[in-house]
């Protein structure tokens, strides 16, 4: 794997390297190799991953064909608690 450093910008090159490694699955493989995995556990995990991939592919194909409704995306301003929204905080409603 090769990443070029342009204009002595090492931070940008590191980011690019991390992205490439993430895409290739190197981090996941390193984590998996930290400890021994029994062959039976490996088969079980690989089978579960294959099923997950097949379901995801079928779901995407169904959405493309119009057989399944596409999931609704949350609104931009509804980011959840603690993000500065006015929903759920007592100080925003003026009640104390």
mmCIF file of N, CA and C in Angstrom:
data_model
loop_
_atom_site.group_PDB
_atom_site.id
_atom_site.type_symbol
_atom_site.label_atom_id
_atom_site.label_comp_id
_atom_site.label_asym_id
_atom_site.label_seq_id
_atom_site.Cartn_x
_atom_site.Cartn_y
_atom_site.Cartn_z
ATOM 1 N N UNK A 1 0.853 -1.169 0.000
ATOM 2 C CA UNK A 1 0.000 0.000 0.000
ATOM 3 C C UNK A 1 0.900 1.233 0.000
ATOM 4 N N UNK A 2 0.521 2.212 -0.798
ATOM 5 C CA UNK A 2 1.398 3.362 -0.969
ATOM 6 C C UNK A 2 0.589 4.653 -0.920
ATOM 7 N N UNK A 3 1.109 5.620 -0.180
ATOM 8 C CA UNK A 3 0.485 6.932 -0.077
ATOM 9 C C UNK A 3 1.569 7.969 -0.289
ATOM 10 N N UNK A 4 1.299 8.954 -1.103
ATOM 11 C CA UNK A 4 2.280 9.992 -1.399
ATOM 12 C C UNK A 4 2.058 11.202 -0.492
ATOM 13 N N UNK A 5 3.157 11.782 -0.024
ATOM 14 C CA UNK A 5 3.091 12.977 0.805
ATOM 15 C C UNK A 5 3.342 14.167 -0.111
ATOM 16 N N UNK A 6 2.363 15.059 -0.172
ATOM 17 C CA UNK A 6 2.499 16.236 -1.027
ATOM 18 C C UNK A 6 2.705 17.474 -0.170
ATOM 19 N N UNK A 7 3.627 18.302 -0.547
ATOM 20 C CA UNK A 7 3.904 19.576 0.136
ATOM 21 C C UNK A 7 4.176 19.374 1.633
ATOM 22 N N UNK A 8 4.868 18.323 1.998
ATOM 23 C CA UNK A 8 5.199 18.008 3.389
ATOM 24 C C UNK A 8 3.960 17.936 4.294
ATOM 25 N N UNK A 9 2.821 17.586 3.717
ATOM 26 C CA UNK A 9 1.577 17.488 4.482
ATOM 27 C C UNK A 9 1.389 16.032 4.931
ATOM 28 N N UNK A 10 2.030 15.704 6.054
ATOM 29 C CA UNK A 10 2.013 14.337 6.557
ATOM 30 C C UNK A 10 0.635 13.973 7.110
ATOM 31 N N UNK A 11 -0.041 14.948 7.728
ATOM 32 C CA UNK A 11 -1.360 14.670 8.301
ATOM 33 C C UNK A 11 -2.345 14.212 7.231
ATOM 34 N N UNK A 12 -2.326 14.886 6.091
ATOM 35 C CA UNK A 12 -3.226 14.516 5.003
ATOM 36 C C UNK A 12 -2.875 13.128 4.463
ATOM 37 N N UNK A 13 -1.573 12.831 4.360
ATOM 38 C CA UNK A 13 -1.136 11.524 3.884
ATOM 39 C C UNK A 13 -1.551 10.427 4.872
ATOM 40 N N UNK A 14 -1.449 10.703 6.171
ATOM 41 C CA UNK A 14 -1.879 9.728 7.182
ATOM 42 C C UNK A 14 -3.370 9.454 7.085
ATOM 43 N N UNK A 15 -4.149 10.508 6.876
ATOM 44 C CA UNK A 15 -5.589 10.339 6.733
ATOM 45 C C UNK A 15 -5.914 9.451 5.536
ATOM 46 N N UNK A 16 -5.207 9.709 4.423
ATOM 47 C CA UNK A 16 -5.422 8.910 3.213
ATOM 48 C C UNK A 16 -5.041 7.451 3.457
ATOM 49 N N UNK A 17 -3.937 7.233 4.183
ATOM 50 C CA UNK A 17 -3.502 5.872 4.489
ATOM 51 C C UNK A 17 -4.529 5.155 5.355
ATOM 52 N N UNK A 18 -5.041 5.847 6.373
ATOM 53 C CA UNK A 18 -6.040 5.237 7.244
ATOM 54 C C UNK A 18 -7.296 4.865 6.471
ATOM 55 N N UNK A 19 -7.713 5.736 5.538
ATOM 56 C CA UNK A 19 -8.891 5.450 4.714
ATOM 57 C C UNK A 19 -8.670 4.202 3.874
ATOM 58 N N UNK A 20 -7.486 4.108 3.262
ATOM 59 C CA UNK A 20 -7.171 2.937 2.435
ATOM 60 C C UNK A 20 -7.168 1.668 3.271
ATOM 61 N N UNK A 21 -6.561 1.746 4.465
ATOM 62 C CA UNK A 21 -6.490 0.580 5.334
ATOM 63 C C UNK A 21 -7.884 0.169 5.809
ATOM 64 N N UNK A 22 -8.726 1.143 6.082
ATOM 65 C CA UNK A 22 -10.097 0.868 6.504
ATOM 66 C C UNK A 22 -10.857 0.164 5.381
ATOM 67 N N UNK A 23 -10.710 0.662 4.152
ATOM 68 C CA UNK A 23 -11.384 0.076 3.004
ATOM 69 C C UNK A 23 -10.943 -1.363 2.760
ATOM 70 N N UNK A 24 -9.653 -1.622 2.959
ATOM 71 C CA UNK A 24 -9.105 -2.959 2.720
ATOM 72 C C UNK A 24 -9.446 -3.928 3.849
ATOM 73 N N UNK A 25 -9.892 -3.418 4.991
ATOM 74 C CA UNK A 25 -10.257 -4.280 6.106
ATOM 75 C C UNK A 25 -9.079 -4.693 6.960
ATOM 76 N N UNK A 26 -8.002 -3.931 6.918
ATOM 77 C CA UNK A 26 -6.794 -4.286 7.674
ATOM 78 C C UNK A 26 -7.029 -4.141 9.170
ATOM 79 N N UNK A 27 -7.738 -3.090 9.583
ATOM 80 C CA UNK A 27 -7.983 -2.874 11.002
ATOM 81 C C UNK A 27 -8.819 -4.017 11.580
ATOM 82 N N UNK A 28 -9.831 -4.438 10.831
ATOM 83 C CA UNK A 28 -10.687 -5.529 11.283
ATOM 84 C C UNK A 28 -9.880 -6.827 11.410
ATOM 85 N N UNK A 29 -9.000 -7.052 10.445
ATOM 86 C CA UNK A 29 -8.171 -8.258 10.474
ATOM 87 C C UNK A 29 -7.187 -8.228 11.651
ATOM 88 N N UNK A 30 -6.603 -7.064 11.913
ATOM 89 C CA UNK A 30 -5.679 -6.941 13.049
ATOM 90 C C UNK A 30 -6.396 -7.243 14.355
ATOM 91 N N UNK A 31 -7.617 -6.717 14.494
ATOM 92 C CA UNK A 31 -8.399 -6.952 15.699
ATOM 93 C C UNK A 31 -8.739 -8.431 15.836
ATOM 94 N N UNK A 32 -9.062 -9.069 14.726
ATOM 95 C CA UNK A 32 -9.426 -10.490 14.757
ATOM 96 C C UNK A 32 -8.223 -11.371 15.097
ATOM 97 N N UNK A 33 -7.035 -10.957 14.711
ATOM 98 C CA UNK A 33 -5.845 -11.770 14.945
ATOM 99 C C UNK A 33 -5.222 -11.570 16.326
ATOM 100 N N UNK A 34 -5.785 -10.685 17.129
ATOM 101 C CA UNK A 34 -5.251 -10.468 18.478
ATOM 102 C C UNK A 34 -5.333 -11.739 19.301
ATOM 103 N N UNK A 35 -6.401 -12.495 19.128
ATOM 104 C CA UNK A 35 -6.597 -13.721 19.904
ATOM 105 C C UNK A 35 -6.941 -14.850 18.945
ATOM 106 N N UNK A 36 -6.670 -16.075 19.376
ATOM 107 C CA UNK A 36 -6.953 -17.252 18.563
ATOM 108 C C UNK A 36 -8.455 -17.453 18.436
ATOM 109 N N UNK A 37 -8.875 -17.825 17.235
ATOM 110 C CA UNK A 37 -10.280 -18.100 16.985
ATOM 111 C C UNK A 37 -10.404 -19.569 16.583
ATOM 112 N N UNK A 38 -11.207 -20.301 17.321
ATOM 113 C CA UNK A 38 -11.382 -21.716 17.029
ATOM 114 C C UNK A 38 -12.018 -21.885 15.653
ATOM 115 N N UNK A 39 -11.677 -22.948 14.929
ATOM 116 C CA UNK A 39 -12.251 -23.169 13.598
ATOM 117 C C UNK A 39 -13.778 -23.198 13.595
ATOM 118 N N UNK A 40 -14.374 -23.773 14.633
ATOM 119 C CA UNK A 40 -15.842 -23.817 14.681
ATOM 120 C C UNK A 40 -16.412 -22.407 14.828
ATOM 121 N N UNK A 41 -15.765 -21.566 15.653
ATOM 122 C CA UNK A 41 -16.220 -20.175 15.820
ATOM 123 C C UNK A 41 -16.033 -19.400 14.529
ATOM 124 N N UNK A 42 -14.947 -19.697 13.831
ATOM 125 C CA UNK A 42 -14.658 -19.014 12.567
ATOM 126 C C UNK A 42 -15.733 -19.339 11.528
ATOM 127 N N UNK A 43 -16.112 -20.622 11.444
ATOM 128 C CA UNK A 43 -17.158 -21.027 10.497
ATOM 129 C C UNK A 43 -18.471 -20.342 10.828
ATOM 130 N N UNK A 44 -18.796 -20.312 12.122
ATOM 131 C CA UNK A 44 -20.042 -19.672 12.556
ATOM 132 C C UNK A 44 -20.043 -18.191 12.199
ATOM 133 N N UNK A 45 -18.929 -17.510 12.466
ATOM 134 C CA UNK A 45 -18.834 -16.076 12.173
ATOM 135 C C UNK A 45 -18.932 -15.819 10.676
ATOM 136 N N UNK A 46 -18.194 -16.606 9.881
ATOM 137 C CA UNK A 46 -18.204 -16.406 8.427
ATOM 138 C C UNK A 46 -19.581 -16.672 7.838
ATOM 139 N N UNK A 47 -20.282 -17.686 8.375
ATOM 140 C CA UNK A 47 -21.628 -17.986 7.894
ATOM 141 C C UNK A 47 -22.566 -16.829 8.207
ATOM 142 N N UNK A 48 -22.455 -16.287 9.423
ATOM 143 C CA UNK A 48 -23.302 -15.159 9.825
ATOM 144 C C UNK A 48 -23.012 -13.933 8.961
ATOM 145 N N UNK A 49 -21.728 -13.696 8.648
ATOM 146 C CA UNK A 49 -21.367 -12.561 7.784
ATOM 147 C C UNK A 49 -21.944 -12.739 6.387
ATOM 148 N N UNK A 50 -21.885 -13.974 5.866
ATOM 149 C CA UNK A 50 -22.422 -14.237 4.526
ATOM 150 C C UNK A 50 -23.924 -14.015 4.490
ATOM 151 N N UNK A 51 -24.625 -14.459 5.547
ATOM 152 C CA UNK A 51 -26.069 -14.254 5.619
ATOM 153 C C UNK A 51 -26.388 -12.768 5.671
ATOM 154 N N UNK A 52 -25.611 -12.021 6.484
ATOM 155 C CA UNK A 52 -25.821 -10.580 6.609
ATOM 156 C C UNK A 52 -25.616 -9.881 5.264
ATOM 157 N N UNK A 53 -24.557 -10.269 4.554
ATOM 158 C CA UNK A 53 -24.295 -9.678 3.232
ATOM 159 C C UNK A 53 -25.421 -9.984 2.255
ATOM 160 N N UNK A 54 -25.896 -11.244 2.244
ATOM 161 C CA UNK A 54 -26.969 -11.638 1.329
ATOM 162 C C UNK A 54 -28.251 -10.871 1.618
ATOM 163 N N UNK A 55 -28.574 -10.717 2.918
ATOM 164 C CA UNK A 55 -29.787 -9.970 3.280
ATOM 165 C C UNK A 55 -29.683 -8.514 2.881
ATOM 166 N N UNK A 56 -28.502 -7.945 3.086
ATOM 167 C CA UNK A 56 -28.297 -6.537 2.728
ATOM 168 C C UNK A 56 -28.437 -6.350 1.221
ATOM 169 N N UNK A 57 -27.848 -7.275 0.457
ATOM 170 C CA UNK A 57 -27.936 -7.204 -1.002
ATOM 171 C C UNK A 57 -29.382 -7.339 -1.458
ATOM 172 N N UNK A 58 -30.126 -8.301 -0.865
ATOM 173 C CA UNK A 58 -31.525 -8.497 -1.220
ATOM 174 C C UNK A 58 -32.356 -7.274 -0.869
ATOM 175 N N UNK A 59 -32.066 -6.666 0.297
ATOM 176 C CA UNK A 59 -32.797 -5.469 0.713
ATOM 177 C C UNK A 59 -32.554 -4.319 -0.254
ATOM 178 N N UNK A 60 -31.277 -4.118 -0.640
ATOM 179 C CA UNK A 60 -30.963 -3.037 -1.573
ATOM 180 C C UNK A 60 -31.607 -3.281 -2.934
ATOM 181 N N UNK A 61 -31.605 -4.560 -3.371
ATOM 182 C CA UNK A 61 -32.216 -4.895 -4.658
ATOM 183 C C UNK A 61 -33.723 -4.656 -4.602
ATOM 184 N N UNK A 62 -34.339 -5.018 -3.485
ATOM 185 C CA UNK A 62 -35.773 -4.790 -3.322
ATOM 186 C C UNK A 62 -36.118 -3.314 -3.327
ATOM 187 N N UNK A 63 -35.277 -2.497 -2.718
ATOM 188 C CA UNK A 63 -35.500 -1.048 -2.722
ATOM 189 C C UNK A 63 -35.372 -0.510 -4.142
ATOM 190 N N UNK A 64 -34.349 -0.995 -4.873
ATOM 191 C CA UNK A 64 -34.153 -0.541 -6.259
ATOM 192 C C UNK A 64 -35.329 -0.934 -7.146
ATOM 193 N N UNK A 65 -35.870 -2.150 -6.920
ATOM 194 C CA UNK A 65 -36.985 -2.634 -7.740
ATOM 195 C C UNK A 65 -38.317 -2.046 -7.313
ATOM 196 N N UNK A 66 -38.334 -1.372 -6.172
ATOM 197 C CA UNK A 66 -39.561 -0.753 -5.693
ATOM 198 C C UNK A 66 -40.441 -1.703 -4.894
ATOM 199 N N UNK A 67 -39.930 -2.862 -4.532
ATOM 200 C CA UNK A 67 -40.713 -3.824 -3.751
ATOM 201 C C UNK A 67 -40.716 -3.466 -2.271
ATOM 202 N N UNK A 68 -39.671 -2.787 -1.825
ATOM 203 C CA UNK A 68 -39.532 -2.399 -0.423
ATOM 204 C C UNK A 68 -39.417 -0.885 -0.369
ATOM 205 N N UNK A 69 -40.090 -0.284 0.594
ATOM 206 C CA UNK A 69 -39.989 1.165 0.765
ATOM 207 C C UNK A 69 -38.617 1.506 1.330
ATOM 208 N N UNK A 70 -38.028 2.553 0.813
ATOM 209 C CA UNK A 70 -36.718 2.991 1.300
ATOM 210 C C UNK A 70 -36.857 3.510 2.721
ATOM 211 N N UNK A 71 -35.853 3.277 3.579
ATOM 212 C CA UNK A 71 -35.934 3.774 4.959
ATOM 213 C C UNK A 71 -35.966 5.289 4.988
ATOM 214 N N UNK A 72 -36.748 5.823 5.924
ATOM 215 C CA UNK A 72 -36.855 7.272 6.044
ATOM 216 C C UNK A 72 -35.632 7.810 6.754
ATOM 217 N N UNK A 73 -35.088 8.870 6.237
ATOM 218 C CA UNK A 73 -33.923 9.506 6.849
ATOM 219 C C UNK A 73 -34.386 10.542 7.866
ATOM 220 N N UNK A 74 -33.681 10.644 8.982
ATOM 221 C CA UNK A 74 -34.085 11.636 9.991
ATOM 222 C C UNK A 74 -33.868 13.057 9.472
ATOM 223 N N UNK A 75 -34.664 13.972 10.004
ATOM 224 C CA UNK A 75 -34.534 15.377 9.615
ATOM 225 C C UNK A 75 -33.197 15.913 10.089
ATOM 226 N N UNK A 76 -32.693 16.905 9.409
ATOM 227 C CA UNK A 76 -31.373 17.468 9.726
ATOM 228 C C UNK A 76 -31.299 18.054 11.130
ATOM 229 N N UNK A 77 -32.384 18.711 11.584
ATOM 230 C CA UNK A 77 -32.332 19.396 12.866
ATOM 231 C C UNK A 77 -32.571 18.443 14.043
ATOM 232 N N UNK A 78 -33.031 17.234 13.812
ATOM 233 C CA UNK A 78 -33.267 16.269 14.886
ATOM 234 C C UNK A 78 -32.009 15.421 15.079
ATOM 235 N N UNK A 79 -31.065 15.935 15.833
ATOM 236 C CA UNK A 79 -29.782 15.253 16.008
ATOM 237 C C UNK A 79 -29.710 14.442 17.283
ATOM 238 N N UNK A 80 -30.716 14.516 18.105
ATOM 239 C CA UNK A 80 -30.693 13.744 19.342
ATOM 240 C C UNK A 80 -30.368 14.607 20.540
ATOM 241 N N UNK A 81 -30.350 13.997 21.722
ATOM 242 C CA UNK A 81 -30.134 14.770 22.952
ATOM 243 C C UNK A 81 -28.709 15.294 23.064
ATOM 244 N N UNK A 82 -28.598 16.445 23.698
ATOM 245 C CA UNK A 82 -27.281 17.009 23.969
ATOM 246 C C UNK A 82 -26.636 17.717 22.807
ATOM 247 N N UNK A 83 -27.381 17.992 21.787
ATOM 248 C CA UNK A 83 -26.794 18.636 20.610
ATOM 249 C C UNK A 83 -27.336 20.050 20.384
ATOM 250 N N UNK A 84 -27.938 20.623 21.397
ATOM 251 C CA UNK A 84 -28.391 22.005 21.266
ATOM 252 C C UNK A 84 -29.793 22.134 20.730
ATOM 253 N N UNK A 85 -30.537 21.042 20.604
ATOM 254 C CA UNK A 85 -31.910 21.114 20.143
ATOM 255 C C UNK A 85 -32.826 21.601 21.242
ATOM 256 N N UNK A 86 -34.018 22.075 20.889
ATOM 257 C CA UNK A 86 -34.921 22.621 21.887
ATOM 258 C C UNK A 86 -35.853 21.565 22.441
ATOM 259 N N UNK A 87 -35.807 20.334 21.961
ATOM 260 C CA UNK A 87 -36.725 19.313 22.438
ATOM 261 C C UNK A 87 -36.173 18.635 23.680
ATOM 262 N N UNK A 88 -36.997 18.525 24.697
ATOM 263 C CA UNK A 88 -36.639 17.758 25.881
ATOM 264 C C UNK A 88 -35.898 18.495 26.971
ATOM 265 N N UNK A 89 -35.407 19.679 26.730
ATOM 266 C CA UNK A 89 -34.665 20.371 27.781
ATOM 267 C C UNK A 89 -35.596 21.334 28.528
ATOM 268 N N UNK A 90 -35.585 21.295 29.855
ATOM 269 C CA UNK A 90 -36.482 22.147 30.633
ATOM 270 C C UNK A 90 -36.180 23.630 30.457
ATOM 271 N N UNK A 91 -34.914 23.991 30.236
ATOM 272 C CA UNK A 91 -34.585 25.402 30.121
ATOM 273 C C UNK A 91 -35.120 25.999 28.834
ATOM 274 N N UNK A 92 -35.301 25.192 27.811
ATOM 275 C CA UNK A 92 -35.810 25.711 26.543
ATOM 276 C C UNK A 92 -37.290 26.058 26.639
ATOM 277 N N UNK A 93 -38.037 25.301 27.483
ATOM 278 C CA UNK A 93 -39.459 25.570 27.584
ATOM 279 C C UNK A 93 -39.773 26.702 28.581
ATOM 280 N N UNK A 94 -38.800 27.093 29.387
ATOM 281 C CA UNK A 94 -38.994 28.177 30.327
ATOM 282 C C UNK A 94 -39.536 27.731 31.671
ATOM 283 N N UNK A 95 -39.792 26.442 31.866
ATOM 284 C CA UNK A 95 -40.320 25.933 33.138
ATOM 285 C C UNK A 95 -39.171 25.602 34.073
ATOM 286 N N UNK A 96 -39.228 26.134 35.298
ATOM 287 C CA UNK A 96 -38.166 25.831 36.277
ATOM 288 C C UNK A 96 -38.746 25.502 37.595
#
